[in-house]
PDB file of N, CA and C in Angstrom:
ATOM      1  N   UNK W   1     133.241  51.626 -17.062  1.00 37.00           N
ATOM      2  CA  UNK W   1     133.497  52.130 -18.392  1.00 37.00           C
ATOM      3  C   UNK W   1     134.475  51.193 -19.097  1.00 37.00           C
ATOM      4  N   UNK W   2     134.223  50.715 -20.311  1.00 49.00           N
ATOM      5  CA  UNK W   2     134.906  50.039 -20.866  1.00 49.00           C
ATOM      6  C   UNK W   2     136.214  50.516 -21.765  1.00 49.00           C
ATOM      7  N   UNK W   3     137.297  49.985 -22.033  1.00 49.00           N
ATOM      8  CA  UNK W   3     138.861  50.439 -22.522  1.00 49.00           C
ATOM      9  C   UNK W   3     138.178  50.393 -23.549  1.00 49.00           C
ATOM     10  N   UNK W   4     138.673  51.803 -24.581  1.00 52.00           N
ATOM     11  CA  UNK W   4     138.643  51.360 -25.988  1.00 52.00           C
ATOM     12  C   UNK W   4     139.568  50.491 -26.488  1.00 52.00           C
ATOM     13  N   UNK W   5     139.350  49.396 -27.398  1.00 54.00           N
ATOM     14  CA  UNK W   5     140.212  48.547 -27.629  1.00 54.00           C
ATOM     15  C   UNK W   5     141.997  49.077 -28.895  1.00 54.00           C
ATOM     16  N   UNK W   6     141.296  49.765 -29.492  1.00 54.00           N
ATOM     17  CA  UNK W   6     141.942  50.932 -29.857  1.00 54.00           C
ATOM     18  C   UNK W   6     143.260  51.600 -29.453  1.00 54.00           C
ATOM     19  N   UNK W   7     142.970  51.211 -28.261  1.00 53.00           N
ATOM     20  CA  UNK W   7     143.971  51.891 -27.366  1.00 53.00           C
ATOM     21  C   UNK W   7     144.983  51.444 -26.448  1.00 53.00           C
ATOM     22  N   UNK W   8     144.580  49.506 -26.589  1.00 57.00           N
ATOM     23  CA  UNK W   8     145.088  48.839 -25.638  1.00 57.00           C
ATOM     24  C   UNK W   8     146.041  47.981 -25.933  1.00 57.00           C
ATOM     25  N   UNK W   9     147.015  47.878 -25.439  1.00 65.00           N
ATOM     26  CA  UNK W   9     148.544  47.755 -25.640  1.00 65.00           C
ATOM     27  C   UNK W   9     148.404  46.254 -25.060  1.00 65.00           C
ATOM     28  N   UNK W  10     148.625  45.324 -26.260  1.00 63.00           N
ATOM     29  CA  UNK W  10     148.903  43.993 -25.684  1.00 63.00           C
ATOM     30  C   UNK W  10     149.861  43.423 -25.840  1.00 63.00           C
ATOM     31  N   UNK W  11     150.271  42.265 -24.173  1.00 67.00           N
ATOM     32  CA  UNK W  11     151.791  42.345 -24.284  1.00 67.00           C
ATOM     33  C   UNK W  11     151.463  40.816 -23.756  1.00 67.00           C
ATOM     34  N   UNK W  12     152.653  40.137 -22.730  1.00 69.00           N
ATOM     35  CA  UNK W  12     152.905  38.972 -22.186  1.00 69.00           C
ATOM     36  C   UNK W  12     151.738  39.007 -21.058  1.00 69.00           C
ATOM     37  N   UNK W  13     151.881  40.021 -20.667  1.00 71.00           N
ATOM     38  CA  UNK W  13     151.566  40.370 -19.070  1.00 71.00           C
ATOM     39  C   UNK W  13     149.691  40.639 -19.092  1.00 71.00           C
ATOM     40  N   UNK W  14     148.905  40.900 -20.378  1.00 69.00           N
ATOM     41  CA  UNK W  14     147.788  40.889 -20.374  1.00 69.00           C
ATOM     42  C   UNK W  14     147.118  40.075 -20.053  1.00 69.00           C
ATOM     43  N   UNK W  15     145.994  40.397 -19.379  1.00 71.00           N
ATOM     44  CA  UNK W  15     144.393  39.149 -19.571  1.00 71.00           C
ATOM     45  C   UNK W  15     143.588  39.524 -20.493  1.00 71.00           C
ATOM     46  N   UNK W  16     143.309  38.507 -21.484  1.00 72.00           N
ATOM     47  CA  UNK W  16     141.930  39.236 -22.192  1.00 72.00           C
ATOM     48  C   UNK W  16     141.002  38.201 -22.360  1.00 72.00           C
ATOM     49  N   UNK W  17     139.845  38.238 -22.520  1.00 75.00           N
ATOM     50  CA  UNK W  17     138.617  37.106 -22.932  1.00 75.00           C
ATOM     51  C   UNK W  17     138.941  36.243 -23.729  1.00 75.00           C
ATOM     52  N   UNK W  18     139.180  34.784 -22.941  1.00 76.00           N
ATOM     53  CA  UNK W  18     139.187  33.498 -24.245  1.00 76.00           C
ATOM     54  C   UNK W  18     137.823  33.555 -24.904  1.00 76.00           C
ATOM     55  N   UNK W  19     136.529  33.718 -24.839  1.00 75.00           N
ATOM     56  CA  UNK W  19     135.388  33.688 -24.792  1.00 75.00           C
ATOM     57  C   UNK W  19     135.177  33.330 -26.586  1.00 75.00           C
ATOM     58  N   UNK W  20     135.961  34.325 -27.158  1.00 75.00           N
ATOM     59  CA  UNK W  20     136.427  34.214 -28.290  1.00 75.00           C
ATOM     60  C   UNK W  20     137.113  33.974 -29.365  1.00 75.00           C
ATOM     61  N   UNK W  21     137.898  33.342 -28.819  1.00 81.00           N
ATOM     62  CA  UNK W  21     138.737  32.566 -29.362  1.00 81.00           C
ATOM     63  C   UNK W  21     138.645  31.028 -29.359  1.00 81.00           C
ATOM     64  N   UNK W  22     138.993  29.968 -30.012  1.00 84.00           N
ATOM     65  CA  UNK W  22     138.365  28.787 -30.801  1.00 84.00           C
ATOM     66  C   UNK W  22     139.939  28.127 -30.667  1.00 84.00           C
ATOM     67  N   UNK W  23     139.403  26.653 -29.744  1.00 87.00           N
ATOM     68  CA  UNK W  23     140.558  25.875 -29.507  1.00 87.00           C
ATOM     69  C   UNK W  23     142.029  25.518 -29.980  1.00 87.00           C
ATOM     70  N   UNK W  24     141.667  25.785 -31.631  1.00 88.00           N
ATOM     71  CA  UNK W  24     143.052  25.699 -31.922  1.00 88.00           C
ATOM     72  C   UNK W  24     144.110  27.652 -32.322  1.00 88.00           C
ATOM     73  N   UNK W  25     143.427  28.000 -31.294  1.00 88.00           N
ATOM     74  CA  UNK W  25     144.372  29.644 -31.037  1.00 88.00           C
ATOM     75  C   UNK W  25     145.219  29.397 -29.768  1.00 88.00           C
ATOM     76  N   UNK W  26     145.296  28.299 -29.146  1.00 89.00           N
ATOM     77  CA  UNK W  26     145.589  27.966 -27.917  1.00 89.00           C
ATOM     78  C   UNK W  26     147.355  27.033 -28.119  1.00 89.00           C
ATOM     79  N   UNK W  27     148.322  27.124 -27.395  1.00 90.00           N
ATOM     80  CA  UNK W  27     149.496  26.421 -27.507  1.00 90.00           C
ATOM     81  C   UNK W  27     148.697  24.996 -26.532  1.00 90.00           C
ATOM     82  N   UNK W  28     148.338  25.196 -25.447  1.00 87.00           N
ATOM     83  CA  UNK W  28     147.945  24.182 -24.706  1.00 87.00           C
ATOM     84  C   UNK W  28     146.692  24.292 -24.320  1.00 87.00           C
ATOM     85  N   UNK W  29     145.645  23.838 -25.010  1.00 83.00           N
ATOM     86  CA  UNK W  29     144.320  24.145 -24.830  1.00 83.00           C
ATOM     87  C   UNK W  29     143.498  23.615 -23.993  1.00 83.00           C
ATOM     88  N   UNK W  30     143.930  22.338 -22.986  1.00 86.00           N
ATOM     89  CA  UNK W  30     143.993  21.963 -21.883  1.00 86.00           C
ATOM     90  C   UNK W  30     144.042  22.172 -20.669  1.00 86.00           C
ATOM     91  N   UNK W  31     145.247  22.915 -21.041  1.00 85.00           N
ATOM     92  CA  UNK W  31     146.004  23.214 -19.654  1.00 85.00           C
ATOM     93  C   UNK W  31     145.599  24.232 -18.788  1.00 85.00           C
ATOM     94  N   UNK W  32     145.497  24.537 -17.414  1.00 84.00           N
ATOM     95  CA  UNK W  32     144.680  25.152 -16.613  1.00 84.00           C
ATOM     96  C   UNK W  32     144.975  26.567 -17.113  1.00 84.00           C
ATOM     97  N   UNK W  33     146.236  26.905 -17.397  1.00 83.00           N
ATOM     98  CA  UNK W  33     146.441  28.356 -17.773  1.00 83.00           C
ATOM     99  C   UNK W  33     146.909  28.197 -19.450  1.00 83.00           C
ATOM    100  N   UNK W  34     146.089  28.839 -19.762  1.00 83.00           N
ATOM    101  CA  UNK W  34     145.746  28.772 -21.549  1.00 83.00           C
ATOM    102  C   UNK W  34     146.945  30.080 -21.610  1.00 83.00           C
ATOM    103  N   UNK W  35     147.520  29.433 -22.555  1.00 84.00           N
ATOM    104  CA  UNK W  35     148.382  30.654 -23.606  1.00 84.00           C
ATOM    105  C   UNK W  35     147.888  30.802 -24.811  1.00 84.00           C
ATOM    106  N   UNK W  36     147.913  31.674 -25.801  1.00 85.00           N
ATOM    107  CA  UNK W  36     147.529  31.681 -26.871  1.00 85.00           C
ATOM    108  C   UNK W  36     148.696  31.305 -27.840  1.00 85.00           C
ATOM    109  N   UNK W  37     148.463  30.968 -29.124  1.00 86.00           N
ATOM    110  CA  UNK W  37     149.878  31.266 -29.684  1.00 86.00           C
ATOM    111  C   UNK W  37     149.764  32.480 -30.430  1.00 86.00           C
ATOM    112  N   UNK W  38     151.231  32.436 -30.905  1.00 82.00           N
ATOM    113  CA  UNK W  38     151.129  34.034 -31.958  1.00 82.00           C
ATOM    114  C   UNK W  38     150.401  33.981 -33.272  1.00 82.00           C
ATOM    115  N   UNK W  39     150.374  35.272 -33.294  1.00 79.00           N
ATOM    116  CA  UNK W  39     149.609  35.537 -34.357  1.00 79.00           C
ATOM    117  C   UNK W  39     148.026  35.188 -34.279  1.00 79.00           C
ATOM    118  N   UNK W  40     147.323  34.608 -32.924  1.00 79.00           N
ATOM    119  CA  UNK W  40     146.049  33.830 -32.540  1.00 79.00           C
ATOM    120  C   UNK W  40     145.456  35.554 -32.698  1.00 79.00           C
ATOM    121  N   UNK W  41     143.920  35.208 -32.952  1.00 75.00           N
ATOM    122  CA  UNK W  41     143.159  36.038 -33.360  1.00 75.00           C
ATOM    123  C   UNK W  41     141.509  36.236 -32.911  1.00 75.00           C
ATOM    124  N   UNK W  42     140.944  36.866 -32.206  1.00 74.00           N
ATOM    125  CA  UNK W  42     139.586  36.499 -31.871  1.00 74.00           C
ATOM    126  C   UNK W  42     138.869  36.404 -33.026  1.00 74.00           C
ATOM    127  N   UNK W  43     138.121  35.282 -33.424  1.00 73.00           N
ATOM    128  CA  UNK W  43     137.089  35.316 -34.291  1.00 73.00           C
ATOM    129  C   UNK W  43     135.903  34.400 -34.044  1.00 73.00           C
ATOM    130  N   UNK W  44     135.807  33.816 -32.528  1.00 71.00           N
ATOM    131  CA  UNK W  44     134.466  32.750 -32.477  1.00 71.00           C
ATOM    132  C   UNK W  44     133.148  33.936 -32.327  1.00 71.00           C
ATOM    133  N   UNK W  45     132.779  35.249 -32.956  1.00 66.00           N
ATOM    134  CA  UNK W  45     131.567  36.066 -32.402  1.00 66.00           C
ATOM    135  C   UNK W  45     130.505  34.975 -33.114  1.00 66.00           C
ATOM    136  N   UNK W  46     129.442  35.390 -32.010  1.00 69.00           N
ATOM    137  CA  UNK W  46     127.946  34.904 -32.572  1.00 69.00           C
ATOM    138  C   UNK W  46     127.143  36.090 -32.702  1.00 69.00           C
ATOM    139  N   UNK W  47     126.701  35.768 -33.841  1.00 66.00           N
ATOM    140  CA  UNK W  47     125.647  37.158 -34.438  1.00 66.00           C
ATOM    141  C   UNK W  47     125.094  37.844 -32.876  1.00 66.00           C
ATOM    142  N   UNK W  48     124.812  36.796 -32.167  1.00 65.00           N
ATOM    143  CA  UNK W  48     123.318  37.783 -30.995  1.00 65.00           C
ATOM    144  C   UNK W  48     124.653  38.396 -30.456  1.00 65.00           C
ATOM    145  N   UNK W  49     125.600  37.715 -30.138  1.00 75.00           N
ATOM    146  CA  UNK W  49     126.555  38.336 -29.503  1.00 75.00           C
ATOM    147  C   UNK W  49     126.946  39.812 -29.822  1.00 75.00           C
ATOM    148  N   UNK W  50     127.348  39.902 -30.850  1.00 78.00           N
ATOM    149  CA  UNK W  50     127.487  41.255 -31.444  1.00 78.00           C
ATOM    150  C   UNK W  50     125.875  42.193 -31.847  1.00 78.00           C
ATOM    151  N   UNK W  51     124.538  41.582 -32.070  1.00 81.00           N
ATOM    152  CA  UNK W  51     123.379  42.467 -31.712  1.00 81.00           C
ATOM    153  C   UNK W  51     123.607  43.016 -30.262  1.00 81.00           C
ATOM    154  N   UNK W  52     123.922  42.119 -29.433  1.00 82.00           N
ATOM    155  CA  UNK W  52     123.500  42.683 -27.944  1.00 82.00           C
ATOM    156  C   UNK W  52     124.751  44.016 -28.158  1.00 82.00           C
ATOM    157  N   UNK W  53     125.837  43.522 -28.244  1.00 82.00           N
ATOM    158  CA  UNK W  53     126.879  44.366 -27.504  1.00 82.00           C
ATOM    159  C   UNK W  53     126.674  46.247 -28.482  1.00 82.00           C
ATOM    160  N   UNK W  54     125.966  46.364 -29.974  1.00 85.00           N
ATOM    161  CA  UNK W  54     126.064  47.096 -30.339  1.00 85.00           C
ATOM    162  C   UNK W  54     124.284  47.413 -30.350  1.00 85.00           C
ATOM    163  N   UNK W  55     123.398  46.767 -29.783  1.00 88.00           N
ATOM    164  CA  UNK W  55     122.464  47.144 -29.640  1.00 88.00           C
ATOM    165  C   UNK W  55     121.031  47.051 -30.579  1.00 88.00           C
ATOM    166  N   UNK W  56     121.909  46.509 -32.066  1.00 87.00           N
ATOM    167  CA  UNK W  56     120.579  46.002 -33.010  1.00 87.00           C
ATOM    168  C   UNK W  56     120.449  44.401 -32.925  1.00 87.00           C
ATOM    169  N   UNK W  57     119.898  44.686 -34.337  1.00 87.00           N
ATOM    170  CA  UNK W  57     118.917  42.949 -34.730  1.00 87.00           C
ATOM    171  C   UNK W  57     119.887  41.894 -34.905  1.00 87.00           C
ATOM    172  N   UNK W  58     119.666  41.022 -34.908  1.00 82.00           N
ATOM    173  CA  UNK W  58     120.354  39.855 -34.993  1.00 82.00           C
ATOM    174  C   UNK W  58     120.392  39.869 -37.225  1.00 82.00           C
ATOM    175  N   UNK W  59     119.298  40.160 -37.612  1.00 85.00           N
ATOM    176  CA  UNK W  59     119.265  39.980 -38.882  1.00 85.00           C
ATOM    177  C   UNK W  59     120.372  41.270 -39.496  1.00 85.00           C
ATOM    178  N   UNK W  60     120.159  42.230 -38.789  1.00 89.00           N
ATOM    179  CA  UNK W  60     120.623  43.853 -39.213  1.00 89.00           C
ATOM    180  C   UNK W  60     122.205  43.458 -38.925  1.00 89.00           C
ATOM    181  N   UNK W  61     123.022  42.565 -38.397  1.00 86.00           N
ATOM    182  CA  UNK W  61     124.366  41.967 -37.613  1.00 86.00           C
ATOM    183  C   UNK W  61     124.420  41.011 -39.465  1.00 86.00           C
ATOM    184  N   UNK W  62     123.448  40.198 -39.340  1.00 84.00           N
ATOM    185  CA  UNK W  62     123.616  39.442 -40.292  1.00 84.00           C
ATOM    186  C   UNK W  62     123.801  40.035 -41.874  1.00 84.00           C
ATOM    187  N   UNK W  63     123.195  40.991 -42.197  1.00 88.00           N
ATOM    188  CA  UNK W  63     123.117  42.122 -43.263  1.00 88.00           C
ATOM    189  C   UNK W  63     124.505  42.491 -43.279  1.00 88.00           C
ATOM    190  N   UNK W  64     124.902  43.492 -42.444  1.00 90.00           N
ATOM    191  CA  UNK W  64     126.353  44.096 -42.650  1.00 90.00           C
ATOM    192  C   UNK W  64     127.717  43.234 -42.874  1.00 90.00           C
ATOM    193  N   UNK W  65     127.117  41.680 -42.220  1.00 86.00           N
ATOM    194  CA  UNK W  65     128.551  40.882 -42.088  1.00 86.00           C
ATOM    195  C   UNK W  65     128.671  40.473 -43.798  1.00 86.00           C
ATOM    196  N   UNK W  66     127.546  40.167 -44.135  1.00 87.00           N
ATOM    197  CA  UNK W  66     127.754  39.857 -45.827  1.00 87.00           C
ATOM    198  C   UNK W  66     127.462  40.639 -46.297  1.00 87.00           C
ATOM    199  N   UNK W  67     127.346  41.877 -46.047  1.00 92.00           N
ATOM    200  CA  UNK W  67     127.906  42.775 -47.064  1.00 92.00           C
ATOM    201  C   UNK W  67     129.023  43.321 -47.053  1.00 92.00           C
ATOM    202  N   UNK W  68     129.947  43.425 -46.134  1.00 90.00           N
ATOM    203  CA  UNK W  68     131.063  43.236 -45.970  1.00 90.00           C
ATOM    204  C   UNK W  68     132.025  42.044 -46.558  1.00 90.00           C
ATOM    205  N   UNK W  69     131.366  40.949 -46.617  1.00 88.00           N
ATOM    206  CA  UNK W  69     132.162  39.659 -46.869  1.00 88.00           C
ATOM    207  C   UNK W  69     132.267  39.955 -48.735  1.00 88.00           C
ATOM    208  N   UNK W  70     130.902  40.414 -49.039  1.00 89.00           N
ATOM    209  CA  UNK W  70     130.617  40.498 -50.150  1.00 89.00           C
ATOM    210  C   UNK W  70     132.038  41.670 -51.030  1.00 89.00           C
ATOM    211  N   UNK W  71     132.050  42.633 -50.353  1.00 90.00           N
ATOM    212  CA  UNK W  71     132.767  43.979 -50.481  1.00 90.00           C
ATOM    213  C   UNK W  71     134.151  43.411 -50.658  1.00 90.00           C
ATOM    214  N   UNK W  72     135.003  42.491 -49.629  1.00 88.00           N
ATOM    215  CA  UNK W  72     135.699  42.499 -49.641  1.00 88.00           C
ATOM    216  C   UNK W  72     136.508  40.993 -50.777  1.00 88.00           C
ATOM    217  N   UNK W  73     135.379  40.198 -50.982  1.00 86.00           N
ATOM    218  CA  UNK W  73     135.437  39.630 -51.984  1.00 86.00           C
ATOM    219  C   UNK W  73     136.040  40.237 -53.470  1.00 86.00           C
ATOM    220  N   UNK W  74     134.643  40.862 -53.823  1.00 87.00           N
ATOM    221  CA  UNK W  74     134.862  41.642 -54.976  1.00 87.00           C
ATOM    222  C   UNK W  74     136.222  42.512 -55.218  1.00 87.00           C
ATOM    223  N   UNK W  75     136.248  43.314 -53.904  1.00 87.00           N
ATOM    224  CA  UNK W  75     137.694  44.375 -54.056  1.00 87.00           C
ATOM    225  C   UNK W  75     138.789  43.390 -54.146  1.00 87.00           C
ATOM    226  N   UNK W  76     139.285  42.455 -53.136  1.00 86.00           N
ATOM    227  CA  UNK W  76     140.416  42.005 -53.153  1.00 86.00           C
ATOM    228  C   UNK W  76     139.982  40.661 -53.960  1.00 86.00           C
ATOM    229  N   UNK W  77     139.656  39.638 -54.760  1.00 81.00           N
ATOM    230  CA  UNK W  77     139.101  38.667 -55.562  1.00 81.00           C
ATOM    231  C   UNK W  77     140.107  38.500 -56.656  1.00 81.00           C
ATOM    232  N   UNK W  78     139.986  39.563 -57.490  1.00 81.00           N
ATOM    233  CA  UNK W  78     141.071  39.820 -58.513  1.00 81.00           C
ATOM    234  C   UNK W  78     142.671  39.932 -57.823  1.00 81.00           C
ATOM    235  N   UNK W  79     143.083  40.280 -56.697  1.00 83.00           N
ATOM    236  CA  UNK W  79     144.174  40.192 -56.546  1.00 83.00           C
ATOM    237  C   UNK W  79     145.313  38.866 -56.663  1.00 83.00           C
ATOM    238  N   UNK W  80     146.348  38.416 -57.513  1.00 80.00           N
ATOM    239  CA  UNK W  80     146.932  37.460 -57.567  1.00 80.00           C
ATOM    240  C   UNK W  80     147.931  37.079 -56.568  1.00 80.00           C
ATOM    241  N   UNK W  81     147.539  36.195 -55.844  1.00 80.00           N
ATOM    242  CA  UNK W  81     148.194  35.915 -54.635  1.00 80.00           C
ATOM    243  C   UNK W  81     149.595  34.848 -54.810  1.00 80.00           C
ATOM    244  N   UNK W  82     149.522  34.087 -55.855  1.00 81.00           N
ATOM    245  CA  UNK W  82     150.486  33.311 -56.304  1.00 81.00           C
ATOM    246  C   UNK W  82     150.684  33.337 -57.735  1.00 81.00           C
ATOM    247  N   UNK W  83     152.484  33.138 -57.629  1.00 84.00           N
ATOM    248  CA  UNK W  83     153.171  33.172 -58.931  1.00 84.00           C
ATOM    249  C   UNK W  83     152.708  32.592 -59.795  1.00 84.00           C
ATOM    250  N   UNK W  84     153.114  32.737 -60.990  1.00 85.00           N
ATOM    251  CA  UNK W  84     152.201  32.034 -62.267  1.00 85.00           C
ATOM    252  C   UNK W  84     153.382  30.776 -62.312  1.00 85.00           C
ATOM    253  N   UNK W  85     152.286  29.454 -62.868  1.00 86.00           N
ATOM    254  CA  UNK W  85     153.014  28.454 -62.329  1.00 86.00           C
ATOM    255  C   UNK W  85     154.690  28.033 -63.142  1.00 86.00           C
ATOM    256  N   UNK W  86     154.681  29.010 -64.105  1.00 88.00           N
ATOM    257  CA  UNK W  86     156.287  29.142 -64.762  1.00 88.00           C
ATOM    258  C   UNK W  86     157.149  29.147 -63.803  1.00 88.00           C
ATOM    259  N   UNK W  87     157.115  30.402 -62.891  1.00 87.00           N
ATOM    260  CA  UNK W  87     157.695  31.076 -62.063  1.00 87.00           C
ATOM    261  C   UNK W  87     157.959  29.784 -60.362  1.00 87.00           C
ATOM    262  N   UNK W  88     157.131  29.096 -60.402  1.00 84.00           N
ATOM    263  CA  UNK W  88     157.078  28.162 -59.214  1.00 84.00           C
ATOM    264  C   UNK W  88     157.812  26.717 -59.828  1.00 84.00           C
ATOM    265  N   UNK W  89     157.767  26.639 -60.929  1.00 84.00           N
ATOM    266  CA  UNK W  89     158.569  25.104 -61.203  1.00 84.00           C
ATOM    267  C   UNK W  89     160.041  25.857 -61.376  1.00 84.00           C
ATOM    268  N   UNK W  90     160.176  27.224 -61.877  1.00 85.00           N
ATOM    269  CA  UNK W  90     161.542  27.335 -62.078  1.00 85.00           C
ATOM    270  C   UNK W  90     162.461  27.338 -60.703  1.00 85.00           C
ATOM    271  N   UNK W  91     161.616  27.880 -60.040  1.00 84.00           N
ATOM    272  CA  UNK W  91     162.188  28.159 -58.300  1.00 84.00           C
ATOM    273  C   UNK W  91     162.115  27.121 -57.477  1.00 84.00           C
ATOM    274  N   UNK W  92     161.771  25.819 -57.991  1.00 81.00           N
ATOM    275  CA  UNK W  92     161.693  24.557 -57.448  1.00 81.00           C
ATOM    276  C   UNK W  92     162.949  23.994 -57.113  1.00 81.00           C
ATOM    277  N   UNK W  93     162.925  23.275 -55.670  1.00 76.00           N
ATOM    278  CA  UNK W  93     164.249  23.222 -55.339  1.00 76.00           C
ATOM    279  C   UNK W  93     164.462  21.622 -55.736  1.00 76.00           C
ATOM    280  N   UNK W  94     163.275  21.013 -55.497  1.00 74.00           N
ATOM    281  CA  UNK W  94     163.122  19.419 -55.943  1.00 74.00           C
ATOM    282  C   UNK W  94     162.550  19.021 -56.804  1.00 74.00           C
ATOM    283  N   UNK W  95     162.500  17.714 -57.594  1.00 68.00           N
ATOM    284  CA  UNK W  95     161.906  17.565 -58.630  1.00 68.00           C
ATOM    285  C   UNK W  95     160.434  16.752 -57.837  1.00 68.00           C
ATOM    286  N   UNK W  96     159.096  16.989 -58.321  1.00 63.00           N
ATOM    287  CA  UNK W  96     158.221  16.066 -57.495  1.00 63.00           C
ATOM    288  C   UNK W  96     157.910  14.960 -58.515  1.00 63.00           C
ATOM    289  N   UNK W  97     157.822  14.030 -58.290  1.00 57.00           N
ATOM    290  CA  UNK W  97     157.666  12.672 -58.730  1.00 57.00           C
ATOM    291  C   UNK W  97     156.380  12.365 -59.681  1.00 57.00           C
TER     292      UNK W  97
END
């Protein structure tokens, strides 16, 4: 039976699947015992990968991911993530050339 992930408390002391994770999530990606660094994040899935594990189509995997991508575009798109550029030359600590 598999842990819900939900539920699982990750610390120093864990193992979890590199399988998914993508070389530069790694401090030493070489080295026989891989650390991750912080803040590292699983994101290498392959579509079949996620058909198999939830049981549909590879296309029906492909459908939801962009419509999702799509969703979250639109909702967060308009959000302004940086100061208006008044606000960034005044707070400038150097002059750039």
């Amino acid at each position: 039976m598999r842990q819900d992930p939900r539920y699982l408390n990750v610390n120093e002391h864990i193992k979890i699947c590199g399988e998914h994770f993508v070389i530069e999530d790694y401090l030493n990606p070489y080295s026989v015992k891989k650390r991750l660094k912080d803040g590292a994040v699983p994101s290498n899935f392959a579509v079949v990968d996620l058909g198999e594990k939830f049981n549909i189509a590879e296309s029906t995997v492909n459908n939801i991911f962009l419509t999702w991508i799509n969703y979250l575009y639109v909702t967060l798109g308009s959000i302004k993530i940086w100061p208006h550029r008044d606000i960034i030359l005044q707070k400038r600590t150097c002059r750039v050339l």
